[in-house]
Amino acid sequence: MEHRQSYVLRTVEERKVHLVRLWFCDVLGQLKSVAISPVELEAAFEDGIQFDGSAIDGFSRVQESDVLAMPDASSFQLMAWGDGEVSARLFCDLVNLDGTPFEGDPRQVLKRNLARAREAGFTLMCAPEVEFFYLASDDPSRAPEPLDNASYFDLTTKDVSSDIRRATIQRLEATGIPVEYSFHEDAPSQHEIDLRYTDALTMADNVMTFRQVVKQVANELGVYATFMPKPIEGAFGSGMHTQVSLFEGDVNAFHDPGDEFGLSKVGKCFIAGLLHHAREITAITNQTVNSYKRLIAGYEAPVHVCWARNNESALVRLPAPKKGKESSTRIEFRSPDPACNPYLAFAVMLAAGLKGVEEGYDLPPEATNNIYEMTPEERAAEGIGSLPQNLAEAVSAMEESELVAEALGEHVFDY
């Protein structure tokens, strides 16, 4: 860690950074920032930045309000802003004044669950596919106004949204966030940018940065970007399908070349865990009232709890690995939306999957039919349940969950 901090301090000096932004988020995933002068960074590494946690949703109670933001040197990144400012950002871990991890910090929640996975020999890798909308305005008195009428994979050379997305990708790459794919999605003015696979903590940091960059670039170009799951009635909603796998060292623990699906026992048990605990974790992966306007039949969003290889109506999908890259086996969890707190979402997904691995859950049969076209009786006969239909139902399911309570910790779970 001292070596990383030395590298950060040297880079800040050599690149003549004018401002260092220390980032963290509240329980609901709202990004928070404290800006400091570069000359204060060494002291921040040593002593942290003290602030009143009671002023932020989900953090300290008034009688125990002060917490420290400790910059994580491994998260250092130079930031490219439209005004040419040379600045940097570091994500912070929040700790109590005695140095113990603060239970209300979502980043600490994820780190605690990742540590538990490491004890079992696993590293969680993630690659989210983030969907969002560009709109002409954020004026709540007006109906949402898309910038184009294009649809899936359309090449919109005449639309301003193409230029915005291109500028956004350039900014992301300059900020150190690698992009794998980008394209126009199904709905008017809806876009998707897929982030390249990396470890879960780095990816959660990247998702937080991604949302800030997307909004910042849109604002600079005079439009509004939103990660609201369903901003336009009658159109497709925005999801954050997340591809995940577990690694044991450099070996993909989900891959088994001798299996008919190429899926190991660990992979099957992980899927079974996600399915078994899906209803319990939905309040975290889909945390807003609006989230459940997306999770309805007819718009390719998952509604029913099942898995499949090539079935877009399934909650968990097993994508076919590319030819020659069979060891890249991963699964796709399709319910999360881009308004979630990525630290908490990845934490409960990992907890559910690991529970399946630890307890040896049996994987249910693959759903080979279009689940939307099945009758409720047919789904019940095959043991296919449903996700919660609204936030109240999701919270009720979560309240009864020992798994979520353990994964989040008492402080965040109660909040």
Coordinates of C-alpha atoms in Angstrom, one line a residue:
M1 CA 0.0 0.0 0.0
E2 CA 2.9 2.4 0.8
H3 CA 4.3 1.7 -2.7
R4 CA 0.9 2.6 -4.3
Q5 CA 0.6 5.7 -2.2
S6 CA 4.1 6.8 -3.3
Y7 CA 3.1 6.2 -6.9
V8 CA 0.0 8.3 -6.5
L9 CA 1.8 11.2 -4.8
R10 CA 4.5 11.2 -7.5
T11 CA 2.0 11.1 -10.3
V12 CA 0.0 13.9 -8.9
E13 CA 3.1 16.0 -8.7
E14 CA 4.4 15.1 -12.2
R15 CA 1.1 15.6 -13.9
K16 CA 0.5 18.9 -12.1
V17 CA -2.9 17.8 -10.8
H18 CA -4.8 20.9 -9.5
L19 CA -7.5 19.1 -7.5
V20 CA -7.9 15.6 -5.9
R21 CA -11.5 14.4 -5.5
L22 CA -12.2 11.9 -2.8
W23 CA -15.3 9.8 -3.7
F24 CA -17.6 7.5 -1.7
C25 CA -21.4 6.8 -1.8
D26 CA -24.3 6.6 0.5
V27 CA -26.4 3.5 1.1
L28 CA -28.6 4.3 -1.9
G29 CA -25.6 4.7 -4.2
Q30 CA -25.6 8.5 -4.4
L31 CA -22.0 9.6 -5.2
K32 CA -20.4 11.9 -2.6
S33 CA -17.3 13.9 -3.1
V34 CA -14.7 15.9 -1.0
A35 CA -12.2 17.9 -3.0
I36 CA -8.7 18.5 -1.5
S37 CA -5.5 20.2 -2.6
P38 CA -2.8 17.9 -3.8
V39 CA -0.6 19.1 -0.9
E40 CA -3.2 17.6 1.5
L41 CA -3.2 14.2 -0.1
E42 CA -0.3 12.7 1.8
A43 CA -2.0 13.6 5.1
A44 CA -5.3 12.2 3.8
F45 CA -3.6 8.9 3.2
E46 CA -2.2 8.9 6.7
D47 CA -5.1 10.3 8.7
G48 CA -8.1 10.3 6.5
I49 CA -10.7 13.1 6.1
Q50 CA -13.1 13.4 9.0
F51 CA -16.7 14.3 8.3
D52 CA -20.1 14.2 9.9
G53 CA -21.7 10.9 8.8
S54 CA -25.1 11.8 10.2
A55 CA -25.6 14.2 7.3
I56 CA -25.7 11.5 4.7
D57 CA -28.5 9.0 4.2
G58 CA -27.8 5.6 5.8
F59 CA -24.7 6.6 7.6
S60 CA -24.1 7.3 11.3
R61 CA -26.7 8.1 13.9
V62 CA -26.3 11.6 15.4
Q63 CA -24.8 10.3 18.6
E64 CA -22.0 8.5 16.7
S65 CA -21.7 10.8 13.8
D66 CA -18.0 11.3 12.9
V67 CA -16.4 9.0 10.4
L68 CA -13.1 9.0 8.4
A69 CA -12.8 8.8 4.6
M70 CA -9.6 6.9 3.9
P71 CA -8.4 7.2 0.2
D72 CA -7.7 3.9 -1.5
A73 CA -4.5 4.4 -3.5
S74 CA -5.4 1.4 -5.7
S75 CA -8.4 3.3 -7.0
F76 CA -6.4 6.3 -8.2
Q77 CA -7.3 7.7 -11.6
L78 CA -6.6 10.9 -13.5
M79 CA -9.9 12.4 -14.6
A80 CA -10.6 14.1 -17.9
W81 CA -13.1 16.9 -17.7
G82 CA -14.5 19.0 -20.4
D83 CA -13.0 22.2 -19.1
G84 CA -9.5 20.9 -19.4
E85 CA -9.0 20.7 -15.6
V86 CA -6.2 18.3 -14.6
S87 CA -7.7 16.5 -11.6
A88 CA -7.7 13.0 -10.0
R89 CA -10.1 10.9 -8.1
L90 CA -9.7 8.2 -5.4
F91 CA -12.5 6.1 -3.9
C92 CA -12.5 6.0 -0.1
D93 CA -13.2 3.4 2.5
L94 CA -15.1 4.8 5.4
V95 CA -13.8 3.8 8.9
N96 CA -14.8 4.7 12.4
L97 CA -12.5 7.0 14.4
D98 CA -10.8 3.9 16.0
G99 CA -9.9 2.6 12.5
T100 CA -12.4 -0.2 12.3
P101 CA -14.5 -0.5 9.1
F102 CA -17.7 1.6 9.2
E103 CA -20.7 -0.7 8.8
G104 CA -22.7 1.9 6.9
D105 CA -20.2 2.1 4.0
P106 CA -21.4 0.2 0.9
R107 CA -17.8 -0.2 -0.3
Q108 CA -16.9 -1.9 3.0
V109 CA -19.9 -4.2 2.6
L110 CA -18.7 -5.4 -0.7
K111 CA -15.1 -5.8 0.5
R112 CA -16.3 -7.9 3.5
N113 CA -18.2 -10.2 1.1
L114 CA -15.2 -10.4 -1.3
A115 CA -13.0 -11.4 1.7
R116 CA -15.4 -14.2 2.6
A117 CA -15.2 -15.4 -1.0
R118 CA -11.3 -15.3 -0.9
E119 CA -11.4 -17.5 2.2
A120 CA -13.2 -20.0 0.1
G121 CA -10.6 -19.6 -2.6
F122 CA -12.6 -17.5 -5.0
T123 CA -12.4 -14.1 -6.7
L124 CA -15.5 -12.5 -8.2
M125 CA -15.3 -11.1 -11.7
C126 CA -18.0 -8.8 -13.2
A127 CA -18.9 -7.2 -16.5
P128 CA -22.1 -5.1 -16.4
E129 CA -24.0 -4.1 -19.5
V130 CA -25.3 -0.6 -18.6
E131 CA -28.3 0.8 -20.4
F132 CA -29.5 4.4 -20.1
F133 CA -31.5 7.1 -22.0
Y134 CA -30.5 10.5 -23.4
L135 CA -33.4 13.0 -23.1
A136 CA -33.8 16.6 -24.2
S137 CA -34.4 17.9 -20.7
D138 CA -34.8 16.9 -17.1
D139 CA -37.8 19.2 -16.7
P140 CA -40.3 17.2 -14.5
S141 CA -43.2 19.3 -15.9
R142 CA -42.6 17.9 -19.4
A143 CA -43.0 14.4 -20.8
P144 CA -39.6 12.7 -21.5
E145 CA -38.4 13.8 -24.9
P146 CA -36.1 11.3 -26.7
L147 CA -33.4 12.6 -29.1
D148 CA -34.0 9.9 -31.7
N149 CA -36.4 7.3 -32.9
A150 CA -33.8 4.6 -33.6
S151 CA -34.0 1.0 -32.4
Y152 CA -31.7 -1.9 -31.6
F153 CA -28.2 -1.7 -33.2
D154 CA -29.3 1.2 -35.5
L155 CA -26.5 3.2 -37.0
T156 CA -27.8 6.7 -36.2
T157 CA -25.3 8.8 -38.1
K158 CA -27.6 11.8 -38.2
D159 CA -28.6 11.8 -34.6
V160 CA -26.9 13.9 -31.9
S161 CA -27.1 11.0 -29.5
S162 CA -24.4 9.1 -31.6
D163 CA -22.0 12.0 -31.1
I164 CA -22.8 12.1 -27.4
R165 CA -22.2 8.4 -27.0
R166 CA -18.9 8.6 -28.9
A167 CA -17.7 11.5 -26.7
T168 CA -18.7 9.6 -23.6
I169 CA -16.7 6.5 -24.6
Q170 CA -13.7 8.7 -25.4
R171 CA -14.0 10.3 -21.9
L172 CA -14.4 6.9 -20.2
E173 CA -11.3 5.5 -21.9
A174 CA -9.3 8.7 -21.0
T175 CA -10.5 8.1 -17.4
G176 CA -9.1 4.6 -17.4
I177 CA -12.4 2.7 -17.8
P178 CA -12.2 0.2 -20.7
V179 CA -15.3 -0.2 -22.9
E180 CA -16.0 -3.5 -24.6
Y181 CA -19.1 -2.6 -26.7
S182 CA -21.5 0.3 -27.3
F183 CA -24.6 0.5 -29.4
H184 CA -28.1 1.9 -29.7
E185 CA -30.7 -0.1 -27.7
D186 CA -34.3 -1.0 -28.4
A187 CA -36.1 2.1 -27.2
P188 CA -35.9 5.6 -28.8
S189 CA -32.8 7.4 -27.4
Q190 CA -31.8 4.4 -25.4
H191 CA -28.1 3.3 -25.4
E192 CA -25.9 0.6 -23.9
I193 CA -22.3 0.6 -23.0
D194 CA -20.7 -2.6 -21.8
L195 CA -17.7 -2.4 -19.5
R196 CA -14.8 -4.8 -19.8
Y197 CA -14.5 -7.7 -17.3
T198 CA -12.6 -7.0 -14.1
D199 CA -12.7 -7.8 -10.4
A200 CA -15.9 -6.8 -8.5
L201 CA -14.5 -4.0 -6.4
T202 CA -12.8 -2.3 -9.3
M203 CA -16.0 -2.7 -11.3
A204 CA -18.2 -1.2 -8.6
D205 CA -15.9 1.8 -8.6
N206 CA -16.0 1.9 -12.4
V207 CA -19.9 1.8 -12.4
M208 CA -20.0 4.8 -10.0
T209 CA -17.5 6.7 -12.2
F210 CA -19.3 5.6 -15.4
R211 CA -22.6 7.1 -14.3
Q212 CA -20.9 10.4 -13.4
V213 CA -19.1 10.6 -16.7
V214 CA -22.2 9.7 -18.8
K215 CA -24.2 12.5 -17.0
Q216 CA -21.3 15.0 -17.2
V217 CA -20.7 14.6 -20.9
A218 CA -24.4 14.8 -21.7
N219 CA -24.7 18.0 -19.6
E220 CA -21.8 19.5 -21.4
L221 CA -23.5 18.8 -24.7
G222 CA -26.8 20.3 -23.6
V223 CA -28.9 17.1 -23.0
Y224 CA -29.9 15.0 -20.0
A225 CA -28.8 11.4 -19.4
T226 CA -30.8 9.2 -17.0
F227 CA -30.3 5.8 -15.5
M228 CA -33.9 5.6 -14.4
P229 CA -35.0 2.1 -15.2
K230 CA -38.2 3.0 -17.0
P231 CA -38.5 6.7 -17.9
I232 CA -40.8 6.2 -20.9
E233 CA -44.1 4.3 -20.6
G234 CA -44.6 1.8 -23.4
A235 CA -40.9 1.6 -24.2
F236 CA -38.2 -0.9 -23.2
G237 CA -36.7 -0.2 -19.8
S238 CA -33.0 0.1 -18.9
G239 CA -31.3 -2.9 -17.2
M240 CA -27.8 -3.6 -16.0
H241 CA -27.4 -7.2 -17.0
T242 CA -24.3 -8.4 -15.2
Q243 CA -22.0 -11.2 -16.3
V244 CA -20.2 -12.9 -13.4
S245 CA -17.8 -15.7 -12.8
L246 CA -15.7 -17.0 -10.0
F247 CA -11.9 -17.6 -10.4
E248 CA -9.6 -19.8 -8.4
G249 CA -6.3 -18.0 -9.0
D250 CA -6.1 -17.8 -12.8
V251 CA -8.6 -20.7 -13.4
N252 CA -12.2 -20.0 -14.1
A253 CA -14.1 -22.0 -11.5
F254 CA -17.3 -22.0 -13.6
H255 CA -15.7 -23.9 -16.5
D256 CA -15.8 -27.7 -17.0
P257 CA -15.0 -28.9 -20.5
G258 CA -16.5 -32.3 -19.8
D259 CA -20.0 -30.9 -19.0
E260 CA -22.7 -30.7 -21.6
F261 CA -23.1 -27.0 -20.9
G262 CA -19.4 -26.4 -20.2
L263 CA -20.4 -25.5 -16.7
S264 CA -18.7 -26.8 -13.5
K265 CA -20.5 -27.9 -10.4
V266 CA -19.4 -24.6 -8.8
G267 CA -21.1 -22.7 -11.6
K268 CA -24.3 -24.8 -11.3
C269 CA -24.5 -24.3 -7.6
F270 CA -23.8 -20.6 -8.0
I271 CA -26.7 -20.3 -10.4
A272 CA -28.9 -22.3 -8.1
G273 CA -28.0 -19.9 -5.2
L274 CA -29.0 -16.9 -7.3
L275 CA -32.3 -18.5 -8.2
H276 CA -33.1 -19.7 -4.7
H277 CA -32.4 -16.3 -3.1
A278 CA -33.6 -14.1 -6.1
R279 CA -36.7 -12.7 -4.4
E280 CA -34.7 -11.8 -1.3
I281 CA -32.0 -9.8 -3.1
T282 CA -34.3 -8.0 -5.5
A283 CA -34.9 -5.0 -3.2
I284 CA -31.1 -4.4 -3.5
T285 CA -30.6 -5.0 -7.3
N286 CA -33.8 -3.1 -8.0
Q287 CA -34.2 -0.5 -5.3
T288 CA -36.6 2.1 -6.7
V289 CA -40.4 2.2 -7.2
N290 CA -39.7 2.8 -10.9
S291 CA -37.6 -0.4 -11.1
Y292 CA -40.7 -2.5 -11.1
K293 CA -42.2 -0.7 -14.0
R294 CA -39.3 -2.3 -16.0
L295 CA -39.8 -5.8 -14.5
I296 CA -43.0 -6.6 -16.4
A297 CA -43.7 -9.1 -19.2
G298 CA -43.4 -8.0 -22.8
Y299 CA -40.3 -6.0 -22.7
E300 CA -37.6 -8.7 -22.4
A301 CA -37.0 -7.9 -18.8
P302 CA -36.8 -10.9 -16.5
V303 CA -40.0 -11.6 -14.5
H304 CA -39.7 -15.3 -13.7
V305 CA -37.1 -17.1 -11.6
C306 CA -35.4 -19.6 -13.9
W307 CA -32.3 -20.1 -16.0
A308 CA -31.5 -20.9 -19.7
R309 CA -28.8 -20.7 -22.3
N310 CA -30.5 -18.8 -25.1
N311 CA -33.8 -17.7 -23.5
E312 CA -34.1 -13.9 -23.1
S313 CA -37.0 -14.3 -20.7
A314 CA -34.9 -16.1 -18.1
L315 CA -33.5 -14.4 -15.0
V316 CA -30.1 -16.2 -15.3
R317 CA -28.7 -16.8 -18.7
L318 CA -25.7 -19.0 -19.6
P319 CA -24.1 -17.2 -22.7
A320 CA -22.2 -19.4 -25.1
P321 CA -18.5 -18.7 -24.9
K322 CA -16.7 -17.5 -28.0
K323 CA -15.0 -20.2 -30.1
G324 CA -11.5 -20.8 -28.8
K325 CA -12.3 -19.1 -25.5
E326 CA -14.4 -21.9 -23.9
S327 CA -12.6 -21.2 -20.5
S328 CA -14.4 -17.8 -20.4
T329 CA -17.5 -19.4 -19.1
R330 CA -19.7 -16.9 -17.2
I331 CA -23.3 -16.4 -16.3
E332 CA -25.5 -13.4 -16.8
F333 CA -27.8 -12.1 -14.1
R334 CA -30.4 -10.1 -15.8
S335 CA -32.6 -8.4 -13.1
P336 CA -30.3 -5.6 -11.8
D337 CA -31.0 -2.1 -13.2
P338 CA -28.6 0.9 -13.5
A339 CA -30.1 2.8 -10.6
C340 CA -28.9 0.2 -8.1
N341 CA -26.0 0.7 -5.7
P342 CA -23.3 -1.5 -7.4
Y343 CA -21.4 -2.2 -4.2
L344 CA -24.5 -3.6 -2.5
A345 CA -25.8 -5.3 -5.7
F346 CA -22.6 -7.2 -6.3
A347 CA -22.4 -8.1 -2.6
V348 CA -25.8 -9.8 -2.4
M349 CA -25.3 -11.5 -5.8
L350 CA -22.1 -13.0 -4.5
A351 CA -23.7 -13.9 -1.2
A352 CA -26.5 -15.7 -2.9
G353 CA -24.2 -17.6 -5.3
L354 CA -21.8 -18.5 -2.6
K355 CA -24.6 -19.9 -0.5
G356 CA -25.5 -22.2 -3.3
V357 CA -21.9 -23.3 -3.6
E358 CA -21.4 -23.9 0.1
E359 CA -24.7 -25.7 0.6
G360 CA -24.5 -27.6 -2.7
Y361 CA -27.8 -26.4 -4.1
D362 CA -29.2 -28.4 -6.9
L363 CA -29.6 -26.6 -10.2
P364 CA -33.3 -26.8 -11.5
P365 CA -33.9 -27.9 -15.1
E366 CA -33.2 -25.4 -17.8
A367 CA -36.2 -23.4 -19.0
T368 CA -36.4 -24.2 -22.7
N369 CA -39.8 -22.6 -23.5
N370 CA -40.8 -18.9 -23.7
I371 CA -41.8 -18.4 -20.0
Y372 CA -44.0 -15.4 -20.9
E373 CA -46.2 -17.7 -23.0
M374 CA -46.6 -20.4 -20.3
T375 CA -49.7 -20.3 -18.1
P376 CA -49.3 -19.8 -14.3
E377 CA -50.2 -23.5 -13.8
E378 CA -47.5 -24.6 -16.3
R379 CA -44.9 -22.4 -14.6
A380 CA -45.9 -23.7 -11.2
A381 CA -45.7 -27.3 -12.4
E382 CA -42.1 -26.7 -13.5
G383 CA -41.2 -24.9 -10.2
I384 CA -40.8 -21.5 -11.8
G385 CA -41.5 -18.7 -9.4
S386 CA -41.7 -14.9 -10.0
L387 CA -39.7 -11.9 -8.9
P388 CA -41.5 -9.3 -6.7
Q389 CA -43.9 -7.2 -8.6
N390 CA -43.3 -4.0 -6.7
L391 CA -40.9 -2.5 -4.2
A392 CA -43.1 -3.2 -1.2
E393 CA -43.2 -6.9 -2.0
A394 CA -39.4 -6.9 -2.6
V395 CA -38.7 -5.2 0.8
S396 CA -41.0 -7.7 2.5
A397 CA -39.1 -10.6 1.0
M398 CA -35.8 -9.0 2.0
E399 CA -36.9 -8.4 5.6
E400 CA -37.3 -12.2 6.1
S401 CA -33.8 -12.9 4.6
E402 CA -31.0 -14.0 6.9
L403 CA -28.7 -14.2 3.8
V404 CA -29.2 -10.5 3.0
A405 CA -29.0 -9.4 6.6
E406 CA -25.7 -11.2 6.9
A407 CA -24.4 -9.9 3.6
L408 CA -25.2 -6.3 4.2
G409 CA -24.6 -6.1 8.0
E410 CA -27.1 -4.9 10.5
H411 CA -26.5 -1.2 9.9
V412 CA -27.2 -1.2 6.1
F413 CA -29.9 -3.9 6.4
D414 CA -31.9 -2.0 8.9
Y415 CA -31.6 1.3 6.9

